[in-house]
PDB file of C-alpha atoms and ligand atoms in Angstrom:
ATOM      1  CA  MET G   1     -29.854   0.539 -87.095  1.00  0.00           C
ATOM      2  CA  PHE G   2     -31.263   3.819 -84.123  1.00  0.00           C
ATOM      3  CA  SER G   3     -29.913   1.217 -81.603  1.00  0.00           C
ATOM      4  CA  LYS G   4     -26.357   0.904 -83.652  1.00  0.00           C
ATOM      5  CA  ALA G   5     -26.082   4.632 -83.742  1.00  0.00           C
ATOM      6  CA  LEU G   6     -27.123   4.854 -80.090  1.00  0.00           C
ATOM      7  CA  LEU G   7     -24.692   2.688 -78.666  1.00  0.00           C
ATOM      8  CA  GLY G   8     -22.257   5.107 -80.962  1.00  0.00           C
ATOM      9  CA  LEU G   9     -23.075   8.485 -79.519  1.00  0.00           C
ATOM     10  CA  MET G  10     -23.627   6.981 -76.756  1.00  0.00           C
ATOM     11  CA  SER G  11     -19.770   5.601 -76.169  1.00  0.00           C
ATOM     12  CA  LEU G  12     -18.574   9.411 -78.164  1.00  0.00           C
ATOM     13  CA  GLY G  13     -20.159  10.701 -74.746  1.00  0.00           C
ATOM     14  CA  LEU G  14     -18.610   8.244 -72.279  1.00  0.00           C
ATOM     15  CA  CYS G  15     -15.383   9.191 -74.489  1.00  0.00           C
ATOM     16  CA  ALA G  16     -15.709  12.487 -73.015  1.00  0.00           C
ATOM     17  CA  ALA G  17     -16.340  12.169 -69.830  1.00  0.00           C
ATOM     18  CA  HIS G  18     -12.712  11.033 -69.004  1.00  0.00           C
ATOM     19  CA  MET G  19     -12.602  10.571 -64.597  1.00  0.00           C
ATOM     20  CA  GLU G  20     -12.740  12.721 -61.613  1.00  0.00           C
ATOM     21  CA  MET G  21     -12.414  12.969 -58.359  1.00  0.00           C
ATOM     22  CA  SER G  22     -15.874  11.948 -56.860  1.00  0.00           C
ATOM     23  CA  TRP G  23     -14.630  12.159 -53.186  1.00  0.00           C
ATOM     24  CA  PRO G  24     -13.810  14.060 -51.112  1.00  0.00           C
ATOM     25  CA  TYR G  25     -16.505  16.028 -53.024  1.00  0.00           C
ATOM     26  CA  PRO G  26     -14.240  18.828 -55.032  1.00  0.00           C
ATOM     27  CA  PHE G  27     -14.811  22.118 -55.497  1.00  0.00           C
ATOM     28  CA  ARG G  28     -18.268  22.170 -57.488  1.00  0.00           C
ATOM     29  CA  SER G  29     -18.833  18.638 -57.182  1.00  0.00           C
ATOM     30  CA  LYS G  30     -22.047  17.637 -58.792  1.00  0.00           C
ATOM     31  CA  PHE G  31     -22.000  15.204 -56.158  1.00  0.00           C
ATOM     32  CA  ASP G  32     -21.577  17.582 -53.262  1.00  0.00           C
ATOM     33  CA  PRO G  33     -25.466  17.746 -52.243  1.00  0.00           C
ATOM     34  CA  GLN G  34     -23.728  20.760 -50.984  1.00  0.00           C
ATOM     35  CA  THR G  35     -22.548  22.233 -53.830  1.00  0.00           C
ATOM     36  CA  ASP G  36     -24.505  25.450 -54.835  1.00  0.00           C
ATOM     37  CA  PRO G  37     -26.271  24.480 -57.863  1.00  0.00           C
ATOM     38  CA  SER G  38     -25.106  27.548 -60.102  1.00  0.00           C
ATOM     39  CA  LEU G  39     -21.958  26.433 -59.365  1.00  0.00           C
ATOM     40  CA  ILE G  40     -22.232  23.528 -60.202  1.00  0.00           C
ATOM     41  CA  ASP G  41     -19.388  22.029 -63.041  1.00  0.00           C
ATOM     42  CA  TYR G  42     -21.120  19.956 -65.028  1.00  0.00           C
ATOM     43  CA  SER G  43     -18.050  18.758 -66.954  1.00  0.00           C
ATOM     44  CA  MET G  44     -15.458  18.533 -63.950  1.00  0.00           C
ATOM     45  CA  THR G  45     -14.030  14.936 -66.045  1.00  0.00           C
ATOM     46  CA  SER G  46     -12.378  17.044 -68.194  1.00  0.00           C
ATOM     47  CA  PRO G  47      -8.820  18.521 -67.805  1.00  0.00           C
ATOM     48  CA  LEU G  48      -6.571  21.307 -67.277  1.00  0.00           C
ATOM     49  CA  LEU G  49      -6.640  23.675 -70.507  1.00  0.00           C
ATOM     50  CA  PRO G  50      -3.105  23.092 -72.137  1.00  0.00           C
ATOM     51  CA  ASP G  51      -1.655  26.537 -71.576  1.00  0.00           C
ATOM     52  CA  GLY G  52      -1.631  25.964 -67.485  1.00  0.00           C
ATOM     53  CA  SER G  53      -4.349  29.060 -67.704  1.00  0.00           C
ATOM     54  CA  ASN G  54      -6.640  27.153 -65.083  1.00  0.00           C
ATOM     55  CA  PHE G  55      -3.572  25.067 -63.116  1.00  0.00           C
ATOM     56  CA  PRO G  56      -4.321  23.731 -60.240  1.00  0.00           C
ATOM     57  CA  CYS G  57      -8.236  23.190 -60.157  1.00  0.00           C
ATOM     58  CA  LYS G  58      -9.202  24.674 -63.405  1.00  0.00           C
ATOM     59  CA  GLY G  59      -9.475  27.550 -60.664  1.00  0.00           C
ATOM     60  CA  TYR G  60     -11.859  26.730 -58.666  1.00  0.00           C
ATOM     61  CA  HIS G  61      -9.435  26.752 -55.136  1.00  0.00           C
ATOM     62  CA  ALA G  62      -9.483  30.611 -56.138  1.00  0.00           C
ATOM     63  CA  ASN G  63     -13.325  31.213 -56.792  1.00  0.00           C
ATOM     64  CA  THR G  64     -15.360  29.327 -54.904  1.00  0.00           C
ATOM     65  CA  PRO G  65     -16.222  30.071 -51.036  1.00  0.00           C
ATOM     66  CA  PHE G  66     -14.114  27.793 -49.010  1.00  0.00           C
ATOM     67  CA  ARG G  67     -16.309  24.995 -47.419  1.00  0.00           C
ATOM     68  CA  ALA G  68     -14.699  21.989 -45.950  1.00  0.00           C
ATOM     69  CA  VAL G  69     -16.150  18.828 -47.012  1.00  0.00           C
ATOM     70  CA  THR G  70     -14.390  16.473 -44.770  1.00  0.00           C
ATOM     71  CA  GLU G  71     -12.107  16.287 -41.480  1.00  0.00           C
ATOM     72  CA  TYR G  72      -8.692  14.424 -41.834  1.00  0.00           C
ATOM     73  CA  GLN G  73      -7.043  13.281 -38.714  1.00  0.00           C
ATOM     74  CA  ALA G  74      -2.619  13.116 -38.878  1.00  0.00           C
ATOM     75  CA  GLY G  75      -2.209   9.094 -39.695  1.00  0.00           C
ATOM     76  CA  GLN G  76      -5.428   7.982 -39.934  1.00  0.00           C
ATOM     77  CA  THR G  77      -6.323   5.427 -43.458  1.00  0.00           C
ATOM     78  CA  TYR G  78      -9.105   7.883 -45.761  1.00  0.00           C
ATOM     79  CA  ASN G  79     -10.111   7.167 -49.676  1.00  0.00           C
ATOM     80  CA  VAL G  80     -10.353   8.879 -52.704  1.00  0.00           C
ATOM     81  CA  THR G  81     -12.635   8.272 -55.235  1.00  0.00           C
ATOM     82  CA  LEU G  82     -13.156   8.317 -59.001  1.00  0.00           C
ATOM     83  CA  ALA G  83     -15.908   7.842 -60.747  1.00  0.00           C
ATOM     84  CA  GLY G  84     -16.105   7.927 -65.018  1.00  0.00           C
ATOM     85  CA  THR G  85     -15.629   5.577 -67.331  1.00  0.00           C
ATOM     86  CA  ALA G  86     -12.619   6.942 -69.679  1.00  0.00           C
ATOM     87  CA  THR G  87      -9.705   5.661 -68.377  1.00  0.00           C
ATOM     88  CA  HIS G  88      -7.374   6.192 -70.940  1.00  0.00           C
ATOM     89  CA  GLY G  89      -5.413   2.810 -69.985  1.00  0.00           C
ATOM     90  CA  GLY G  90      -5.060   3.948 -66.537  1.00  0.00           C
ATOM     91  CA  GLY G  91      -1.666   5.872 -66.463  1.00  0.00           C
ATOM     92  CA  SER G  92      -0.115   7.601 -62.568  1.00  0.00           C
ATOM     93  CA  CYS G  93      -2.400   9.696 -60.327  1.00  0.00           C
ATOM     94  CA  GLN G  94      -1.268  11.844 -57.011  1.00  0.00           C
ATOM     95  CA  LEU G  95      -2.936  12.354 -54.076  1.00  0.00           C
ATOM     96  CA  SER G  96      -1.429  15.918 -52.499  1.00  0.00           C
ATOM     97  CA  LEU G  97      -2.227  18.779 -49.964  1.00  0.00           C
ATOM     98  CA  SER G  98      -2.352  22.776 -50.198  1.00  0.00           C
ATOM     99  CA  TYR G  99      -1.820  24.885 -47.320  1.00  0.00           C
ATOM    100  CA  ASP G 100      -1.326  28.006 -49.534  1.00  0.00           C
ATOM    101  CA  ASN G 101      -4.428  28.516 -51.323  1.00  0.00           C
ATOM    102  CA  GLY G 102      -3.368  26.471 -54.435  1.00  0.00           C
ATOM    103  CA  ALA G 103       0.334  28.171 -54.779  1.00  0.00           C
ATOM    104  CA  SER G 104       2.119  24.537 -54.081  1.00  0.00           C
ATOM    105  CA  PHE G 105       0.988  20.981 -53.842  1.00  0.00           C
ATOM    106  CA  HIS G 106       3.377  18.235 -51.452  1.00  0.00           C
ATOM    107  CA  VAL G 107       2.839  14.408 -52.018  1.00  0.00           C
ATOM    108  CA  ILE G 108       1.258  12.442 -49.728  1.00  0.00           C
ATOM    109  CA  LYS G 109       0.498   8.974 -52.272  1.00  0.00           C
ATOM    110  CA  SER G 110       1.535   8.657 -55.641  1.00  0.00           C
ATOM    111  CA  ILE G 111       0.182   5.839 -57.807  1.00  0.00           C
ATOM    112  CA  MET G 112       2.811   4.902 -60.856  1.00  0.00           C
ATOM    113  CA  GLY G 113       0.837   2.671 -63.398  1.00  0.00           C
ATOM    114  CA  GLY G 114      -2.934   1.594 -63.764  1.00  0.00           C
ATOM    115  CA  CYS G 115      -4.056   4.578 -62.443  1.00  0.00           C
ATOM    116  CA  PRO G 116      -7.087   5.043 -62.440  1.00  0.00           C
ATOM    117  CA  LEU G 117      -8.337   1.625 -63.292  1.00  0.00           C
ATOM    118  CA  GLU G 118      -9.566   1.198 -59.754  1.00  0.00           C
ATOM    119  CA  LEU G 119     -11.810   3.598 -58.743  1.00  0.00           C
ATOM    120  CA  THR G 120     -11.237   4.187 -54.596  1.00  0.00           C
ATOM    121  CA  TYR G 121      -7.681   4.179 -53.468  1.00  0.00           C
ATOM    122  CA  ASP G 122      -6.825   4.172 -49.713  1.00  0.00           C
ATOM    123  CA  PHE G 123      -3.824   6.287 -48.552  1.00  0.00           C
ATOM    124  CA  GLN G 124      -2.760   7.340 -44.485  1.00  0.00           C
ATOM    125  CA  VAL G 125      -2.750  11.366 -43.596  1.00  0.00           C
ATOM    126  CA  PRO G 126       0.702  11.354 -42.442  1.00  0.00           C
ATOM    127  CA  ASN G 127       1.481  12.308 -39.054  1.00  0.00           C
ATOM    128  CA  ASP G 128       3.098  15.617 -39.988  1.00  0.00           C
ATOM    129  CA  VAL G 129       0.812  17.940 -41.722  1.00  0.00           C
ATOM    130  CA  ALA G 130      -0.094  20.649 -40.370  1.00  0.00           C
ATOM    131  CA  ASN G 131      -3.767  21.281 -38.965  1.00  0.00           C
ATOM    132  CA  GLY G 132      -6.410  23.080 -40.236  1.00  0.00           C
ATOM    133  CA  ASP G 133      -7.538  24.705 -43.686  1.00  0.00           C
ATOM    134  CA  ALA G 134      -6.212  22.883 -46.335  1.00  0.00           C
ATOM    135  CA  ILE G 135      -7.415  21.942 -50.177  1.00  0.00           C
ATOM    136  CA  PHE G 136      -6.941  18.296 -51.229  1.00  0.00           C
ATOM    137  CA  ALA G 137      -5.555  17.504 -54.849  1.00  0.00           C
ATOM    138  CA  TRP G 138      -6.036  14.131 -57.498  1.00  0.00           C
ATOM    139  CA  SER G 139      -3.721  14.749 -60.264  1.00  0.00           C
ATOM    140  CA  TRP G 140      -3.614  12.203 -63.379  1.00  0.00           C
ATOM    141  CA  PHE G 141      -1.779  12.410 -65.920  1.00  0.00           C
ATOM    142  CA  ASN G 142      -3.391   9.488 -68.518  1.00  0.00           C
ATOM    143  CA  LEU G 143      -1.376   6.268 -70.606  1.00  0.00           C
ATOM    144  CA  ILE G 144      -3.123   6.576 -73.704  1.00  0.00           C
ATOM    145  CA  GLY G 145      -5.147   9.346 -75.741  1.00  0.00           C
ATOM    146  CA  ASN G 146      -4.559  13.126 -75.812  1.00  0.00           C
ATOM    147  CA  ARG G 147      -1.819  14.399 -73.741  1.00  0.00           C
ATOM    148  CA  GLU G 148      -3.602  16.243 -70.936  1.00  0.00           C
ATOM    149  CA  MET G 149      -3.041  16.978 -66.582  1.00  0.00           C
ATOM    150  CA  TYR G 150      -5.885  15.808 -64.424  1.00  0.00           C
ATOM    151  CA  MET G 151      -6.857  17.943 -61.597  1.00  0.00           C
ATOM    152  CA  ASN G 152      -9.695  17.970 -58.890  1.00  0.00           C
ATOM    153  CA  CYS G 153      -9.695  19.656 -55.297  1.00  0.00           C
ATOM    154  CA  ALA G 154     -11.225  19.801 -52.486  1.00  0.00           C
ATOM    155  CA  ALA G 155     -11.448  22.273 -49.025  1.00  0.00           C
ATOM    156  CA  VAL G 156     -10.926  20.004 -45.932  1.00  0.00           C
ATOM    157  CA  THR G 157     -10.063  19.902 -42.790  1.00  0.00           C
ATOM    158  CA  ILE G 158      -7.092  18.311 -40.981  1.00  0.00           C
ATOM    159  CA  SER G 159      -6.441  17.500 -37.375  1.00  0.00           C
ATOM    160  CA  GLY G 160      -4.254  16.225 -34.845  1.00  0.00           C
ATOM    161  CA  GLY G 161      -1.015  16.962 -37.163  1.00  0.00           C
ATOM    162  CA  SER G 162       2.251  17.465 -35.815  1.00  0.00           C
ATOM    163  CA  GLY G 163       3.918  19.776 -38.419  1.00  0.00           C
ATOM    164  CA  THR G 164       3.794  23.009 -39.942  1.00  0.00           C
ATOM    165  CA  PRO G 165       2.389  24.191 -43.087  1.00  0.00           C
ATOM    166  CA  GLU G 166       6.018  25.151 -43.860  1.00  0.00           C
ATOM    167  CA  SER G 167       7.161  21.834 -42.057  1.00  0.00           C
ATOM    168  CA  PHE G 168       4.661  19.729 -44.676  1.00  0.00           C
ATOM    169  CA  ALA G 169       6.091  21.265 -47.487  1.00  0.00           C
ATOM    170  CA  ALA G 170      10.277  20.190 -47.255  1.00  0.00           C
ATOM    171  CA  ALA G 171       9.686  16.808 -46.253  1.00  0.00           C
ATOM    172  CA  HIS G 172       6.984  15.830 -48.522  1.00  0.00           C
ATOM    173  CA  PRO G 173       8.007  16.616 -52.484  1.00  0.00           C
ATOM    174  CA  PRO G 174       5.840  19.206 -54.947  1.00  0.00           C
ATOM    175  CA  ILE G 175       3.408  17.536 -57.531  1.00  0.00           C
ATOM    176  CA  PHE G 176       4.377  16.696 -60.764  1.00  0.00           C
ATOM    177  CA  VAL G 177       3.324  18.764 -63.270  1.00  0.00           C
ATOM    178  CA  ALA G 178       3.094  18.418 -66.849  1.00  0.00           C
ATOM    179  CA  ASN G 179       0.966  19.112 -70.088  1.00  0.00           C
ATOM    180  CA  VAL G 180      -0.578  22.448 -68.934  1.00  0.00           C
ATOM    181  CA  GLY G 181       2.558  24.756 -71.248  1.00  0.00           C
ATOM    182  CA  ASN G 182       5.178  24.768 -68.488  1.00  0.00           C
ATOM    183  CA  GLY G 183       7.697  22.755 -70.389  1.00  0.00           C
ATOM    184  CA  CYS G 184       6.895  19.355 -69.945  1.00  0.00           C
ATOM    185  CA  SER G 185       5.480  16.962 -71.494  1.00  0.00           C
ATOM    186  CA  THR G 186       4.096  13.100 -70.837  1.00  0.00           C
ATOM    187  CA  VAL G 187       4.435  10.651 -73.530  1.00  0.00           C
ATOM    188  CA  GLU G 188       1.478   8.618 -74.885  1.00  0.00           C
ATOM    189  CA  ARG G 189       1.991   4.786 -74.203  1.00  0.00           C
ATOM    190  CA  GLN G 190       4.803   5.413 -71.791  1.00  0.00           C
ATOM    191  CA  GLU G 191       3.831   5.171 -68.001  1.00  0.00           C
ATOM    192  CA  THR G 192       4.566   8.480 -65.917  1.00  0.00           C
ATOM    193  CA  VAL G 193       7.078   7.722 -63.200  1.00  0.00           C
ATOM    194  CA  PHE G 194       7.493  10.083 -61.107  1.00  0.00           C
ATOM    195  CA  ALA G 195      11.579  10.891 -59.479  1.00  0.00           C
ATOM    196  CA  ASP G 196       9.782  11.720 -56.365  1.00  0.00           C
ATOM    197  CA  PRO G 197       7.420  10.366 -55.342  1.00  0.00           C
ATOM    198  CA  GLY G 198       7.043  10.558 -51.522  1.00  0.00           C
ATOM    199  CA  ASP G 199       6.670   8.052 -49.033  1.00  0.00           C
ATOM    200  CA  GLN G 200       3.274   6.304 -50.229  1.00  0.00           C
ATOM    201  CA  VAL G 201       3.995   4.416 -52.807  1.00  0.00           C
ATOM    202  CA  GLU G 202       1.221   2.325 -55.424  1.00  0.00           C
ATOM    203  CA  TYR G 203       2.569   0.493 -57.719  1.00  0.00           C
ATOM    204  CA  GLY G 204       0.574  -0.899 -61.199  1.00  0.00           C
ATOM    205  CA  GLY G 205       0.420  -1.107 -64.556  1.00  0.00           C
ATOM    206  CA  ASN G 206       4.384  -2.202 -65.814  1.00  0.00           C
ATOM    207  CA  VAL G 207       5.489   0.349 -63.393  1.00  0.00           C
ATOM    208  CA  SER G 208       8.136  -1.130 -60.633  1.00  0.00           C
ATOM    209  CA  PRO G 209      10.528   0.219 -58.090  1.00  0.00           C
ATOM    210  CA  ASP G 210      13.370  -0.506 -60.572  1.00  0.00           C
ATOM    211  CA  SER G 211      11.378   1.711 -63.733  1.00  0.00           C
ATOM    212  CA  PRO G 212      13.695   5.105 -63.925  1.00  0.00           C
ATOM    213  CA  PRO G 213      11.487   8.443 -63.558  1.00  0.00           C
ATOM    214  CA  PHE G 214      10.070   9.352 -66.285  1.00  0.00           C
ATOM    215  CA  PRO G 215       9.372  11.986 -68.354  1.00  0.00           C
ATOM    216  CA  GLN G 216      12.818  13.838 -66.743  1.00  0.00           C
ATOM    217  CA  CYS G 217      11.962  17.291 -66.488  1.00  0.00           C
TER     218      CYS G 217
HETATM  219  C1  NAG B   1     -14.582   6.393 -49.128  1.00  0.00           C
HETATM  220  O1  NAG B   1     -14.808   7.150 -48.008  1.00  0.00           O
HETATM  221  C2  NAG B   1     -16.595   7.483 -47.759  1.00  0.00           C
HETATM  222  C3  NAG B   1     -16.313   9.028 -46.274  1.00  0.00           C
HETATM  223  O2  NAG B   1     -15.760   7.542 -45.981  1.00  0.00           O
HETATM  224  C4  NAG B   1     -17.873   6.630 -47.695  1.00  0.00           C
HETATM  225  O3  NAG B   1     -18.349   6.818 -47.676  1.00  0.00           O
HETATM  226  C5  NAG B   1     -16.970   5.858 -48.804  1.00  0.00           C
HETATM  227  O4  NAG B   1     -17.401   4.041 -48.261  1.00  0.00           O
HETATM  228  C6  NAG B   1     -16.079   5.469 -48.453  1.00  0.00           C
HETATM  229  N1  NAG B   1     -15.549   4.415 -50.322  1.00  0.00           N
HETATM  230  C7  NAG B   1     -15.276   3.006 -50.191  1.00  0.00           C
HETATM  231  C8  NAG B   1     -15.377   2.304 -51.838  1.00  0.00           C
HETATM  232  O5  NAG B   1     -14.569   2.520 -49.142  1.00  0.00           O
END
C-alpha cells in the first residue's frame, strides 16, 4: 500500500516536472555549476505564464547577469540537450538566436513533431550569424496536456559569422509564439506545424514536409 501511494506521488511529481533545456546551460539553471545558488530556478521545467508576462525566457534574460556559457563558431554543429521525463507526447520545438536582448528571436532550426521525445538534437550554427553575444533559445509547444509554451534561454557568444544582427534577422524567420496571451493558441493532440520553420528542419511524430501550417495565426 505504502509503496503504491509513494509511486503515485512520485509520478505526480514527474508529471509536474515537464522538460527543461540542460545544455547549453540556461540562465538560472541548476545544471550550470557557475549559477549563483541564490538565483537557481528549481522549476525551470515550468512553462511560460499564460498571460505572457514572463515571455521570453521566463524573464531571466533581463534580470540575470549575462555570462556566456558556451561559444559557437559559425558553420559548426552543436547539440541542445533536454532533461525531464514529462514529454507530453512530444510536440514541436524551435532553436533560435536573439541579438537584441530578447526583443526578437530568429529561428536556426525547427523540429516539427516528436520533439522532445529525443533528449538531444544537433543543429548547425548558420554561416550568416553575427558575431558577439547572443541569447540562444529552445522553445516548445507540447502535443498533449495544457496549452503551453515552454522557453529556456542561454547566454552564448558567437564567432566566425558573416552577418550582422540585422542581416541575420532578415534571413531567418521569427520564432512561433502561442499560448502566451497573444491571441494564438495551439490545439491539443494536433501537431504544431510552423508556417516558416527556417532552413534546418527535422520531422517527427506525424508531421511531414506536406503537413499544412497549423495553427495559422
Ligand atoms: C552536447 O555537447 C556538450 C558540449 O560539447 C557535450 O558535453 C555533450 O556530451 C553533448 N551531448 C551529447 C548527447 O552529444
